[in-house]
Amino acid sequence: MTKTYKAEIGCADCAAKMEEAIGKLDGVQKVRVNFMTQKFKLTADDARFDAILAEAERIATRIEPDFAIAR
């Protein structure tokens, strides 16, 4: 499953760090964090998508405390 979300991302460096860390999660097939467009795109295992998204959010807020996904 692939979903794209509007997200608050403070800097390009943080976006790159988020992509690297989230990409290592089990079940993540592809992740794109775009600072310029303020979008977060995640492709992950359908059965566990919500749990993977929640973990991705936790990782992202550790890197950048102001990170937020608009749902």
PDB file of C-alpha atoms in Angstrom:
ATOM      1  CA  MET A   1       0.000   0.000   0.000  1.00  0.00           C
ATOM      2  CA  THR A   2       1.218   3.508  -0.802  1.00  0.00           C
ATOM      3  CA  LYS A   3      -0.111   6.666   0.819  1.00  0.00           C
ATOM      4  CA  THR A   4       0.989  10.269   0.576  1.00  0.00           C
ATOM      5  CA  TYR A   5       0.460  12.770   3.382  1.00  0.00           C
ATOM      6  CA  LYS A   6       0.955  16.494   3.807  1.00  0.00           C
ATOM      7  CA  ALA A   7       3.615  16.932   6.472  1.00  0.00           C
ATOM      8  CA  GLU A   8       5.480  19.662   8.311  1.00  0.00           C
ATOM      9  CA  ILE A   9       9.181  19.163   7.666  1.00  0.00           C
ATOM     10  CA  GLY A  10      11.602  21.797   8.942  1.00  0.00           C
ATOM     11  CA  CYS A  11      14.702  21.181   6.826  1.00  0.00           C
ATOM     12  CA  ALA A  12      16.074  19.107   3.959  1.00  0.00           C
ATOM     13  CA  ASP A  13      18.755  17.532   6.160  1.00  0.00           C
ATOM     14  CA  CYS A  14      16.115  16.281   8.597  1.00  0.00           C
ATOM     15  CA  ALA A  15      14.064  14.899   5.698  1.00  0.00           C
ATOM     16  CA  ALA A  16      17.082  12.891   4.504  1.00  0.00           C
ATOM     17  CA  LYS A  17      17.715  11.524   8.004  1.00  0.00           C
ATOM     18  CA  MET A  18      14.035  10.544   8.306  1.00  0.00           C
ATOM     19  CA  GLU A  19      14.108   8.714   4.972  1.00  0.00           C
ATOM     20  CA  GLU A  20      17.186   6.760   5.979  1.00  0.00           C
ATOM     21  CA  ALA A  21      15.859   5.750   9.415  1.00  0.00           C
ATOM     22  CA  ILE A  22      12.288   4.957   8.318  1.00  0.00           C
ATOM     23  CA  GLY A  23      13.549   3.018   5.299  1.00  0.00           C
ATOM     24  CA  LYS A  24      15.195   0.527   7.674  1.00  0.00           C
ATOM     25  CA  LEU A  25      11.890  -0.428   9.328  1.00  0.00           C
ATOM     26  CA  ASP A  26      10.690  -3.959   8.672  1.00  0.00           C
ATOM     27  CA  GLY A  27       7.825  -3.852   6.170  1.00  0.00           C
ATOM     28  CA  VAL A  28       8.787  -0.539   4.554  1.00  0.00           C
ATOM     29  CA  GLN A  29       9.270  -0.910   0.826  1.00  0.00           C
ATOM     30  CA  LYS A  30       9.826   2.770   0.009  1.00  0.00           C
ATOM     31  CA  VAL A  31       9.698   6.094   1.818  1.00  0.00           C
ATOM     32  CA  ARG A  32      10.037   9.631   0.494  1.00  0.00           C
ATOM     33  CA  VAL A  33      10.191  12.700   2.732  1.00  0.00           C
ATOM     34  CA  ASN A  34      10.199  15.843   0.607  1.00  0.00           C
ATOM     35  CA  PHE A  35      11.074  19.117   2.318  1.00  0.00           C
ATOM     36  CA  MET A  36      10.293  21.266  -0.732  1.00  0.00           C
ATOM     37  CA  THR A  37       6.759  19.952  -1.247  1.00  0.00           C
ATOM     38  CA  GLN A  38       6.168  19.190   2.456  1.00  0.00           C
ATOM     39  CA  LYS A  39       5.000  15.661   1.600  1.00  0.00           C
ATOM     40  CA  PHE A  40       5.576  12.274   3.211  1.00  0.00           C
ATOM     41  CA  LYS A  41       5.044   9.209   1.006  1.00  0.00           C
ATOM     42  CA  LEU A  42       5.151   5.702   2.428  1.00  0.00           C
ATOM     43  CA  THR A  43       4.922   2.347   0.680  1.00  0.00           C
ATOM     44  CA  ALA A  44       4.649  -0.481   3.192  1.00  0.00           C
ATOM     45  CA  ASP A  45       3.134  -3.885   3.951  1.00  0.00           C
ATOM     46  CA  ASP A  46      -0.679  -3.604   3.678  1.00  0.00           C
ATOM     47  CA  ALA A  47      -1.459  -5.740   6.718  1.00  0.00           C
ATOM     48  CA  ARG A  48       0.745  -3.663   9.036  1.00  0.00           C
ATOM     49  CA  PHE A  49       0.529  -0.261   7.351  1.00  0.00           C
ATOM     50  CA  ASP A  50      -0.995   1.621  10.309  1.00  0.00           C
ATOM     51  CA  ALA A  51       1.559   0.236  12.782  1.00  0.00           C
ATOM     52  CA  ILE A  52       4.434   1.030  10.409  1.00  0.00           C
ATOM     53  CA  LEU A  53       3.107   4.567   9.891  1.00  0.00           C
ATOM     54  CA  ALA A  54       2.885   5.094  13.654  1.00  0.00           C
ATOM     55  CA  GLU A  55       6.482   3.908  14.122  1.00  0.00           C
ATOM     56  CA  ALA A  56       7.623   6.106  11.222  1.00  0.00           C
ATOM     57  CA  GLU A  57       6.008   9.106  12.931  1.00  0.00           C
ATOM     58  CA  ARG A  58       7.799   8.308  16.190  1.00  0.00           C
ATOM     59  CA  ILE A  59      11.131   8.099  14.382  1.00  0.00           C
ATOM     60  CA  ALA A  60      10.500  11.341  12.502  1.00  0.00           C
ATOM     61  CA  THR A  61       9.597  13.274  15.654  1.00  0.00           C
ATOM     62  CA  ARG A  62      12.806  12.054  17.324  1.00  0.00           C
ATOM     63  CA  ILE A  63      14.754  13.570  14.436  1.00  0.00           C
ATOM     64  CA  GLU A  64      12.613  16.711  14.226  1.00  0.00           C
ATOM     65  CA  PRO A  65      10.280  17.413  17.188  1.00  0.00           C
ATOM     66  CA  ASP A  66       7.983  19.677  15.106  1.00  0.00           C
ATOM     67  CA  PHE A  67       7.323  16.986  12.464  1.00  0.00           C
ATOM     68  CA  ALA A  68       3.623  16.336  11.937  1.00  0.00           C
ATOM     69  CA  ILE A  69       1.559  14.400   9.404  1.00  0.00           C
ATOM     70  CA  ALA A  70      -1.792  15.885   8.383  1.00  0.00           C
ATOM     71  CA  ARG A  71      -4.356  13.115   8.135  1.00  0.00           C
TER      72      ARG A  71
END
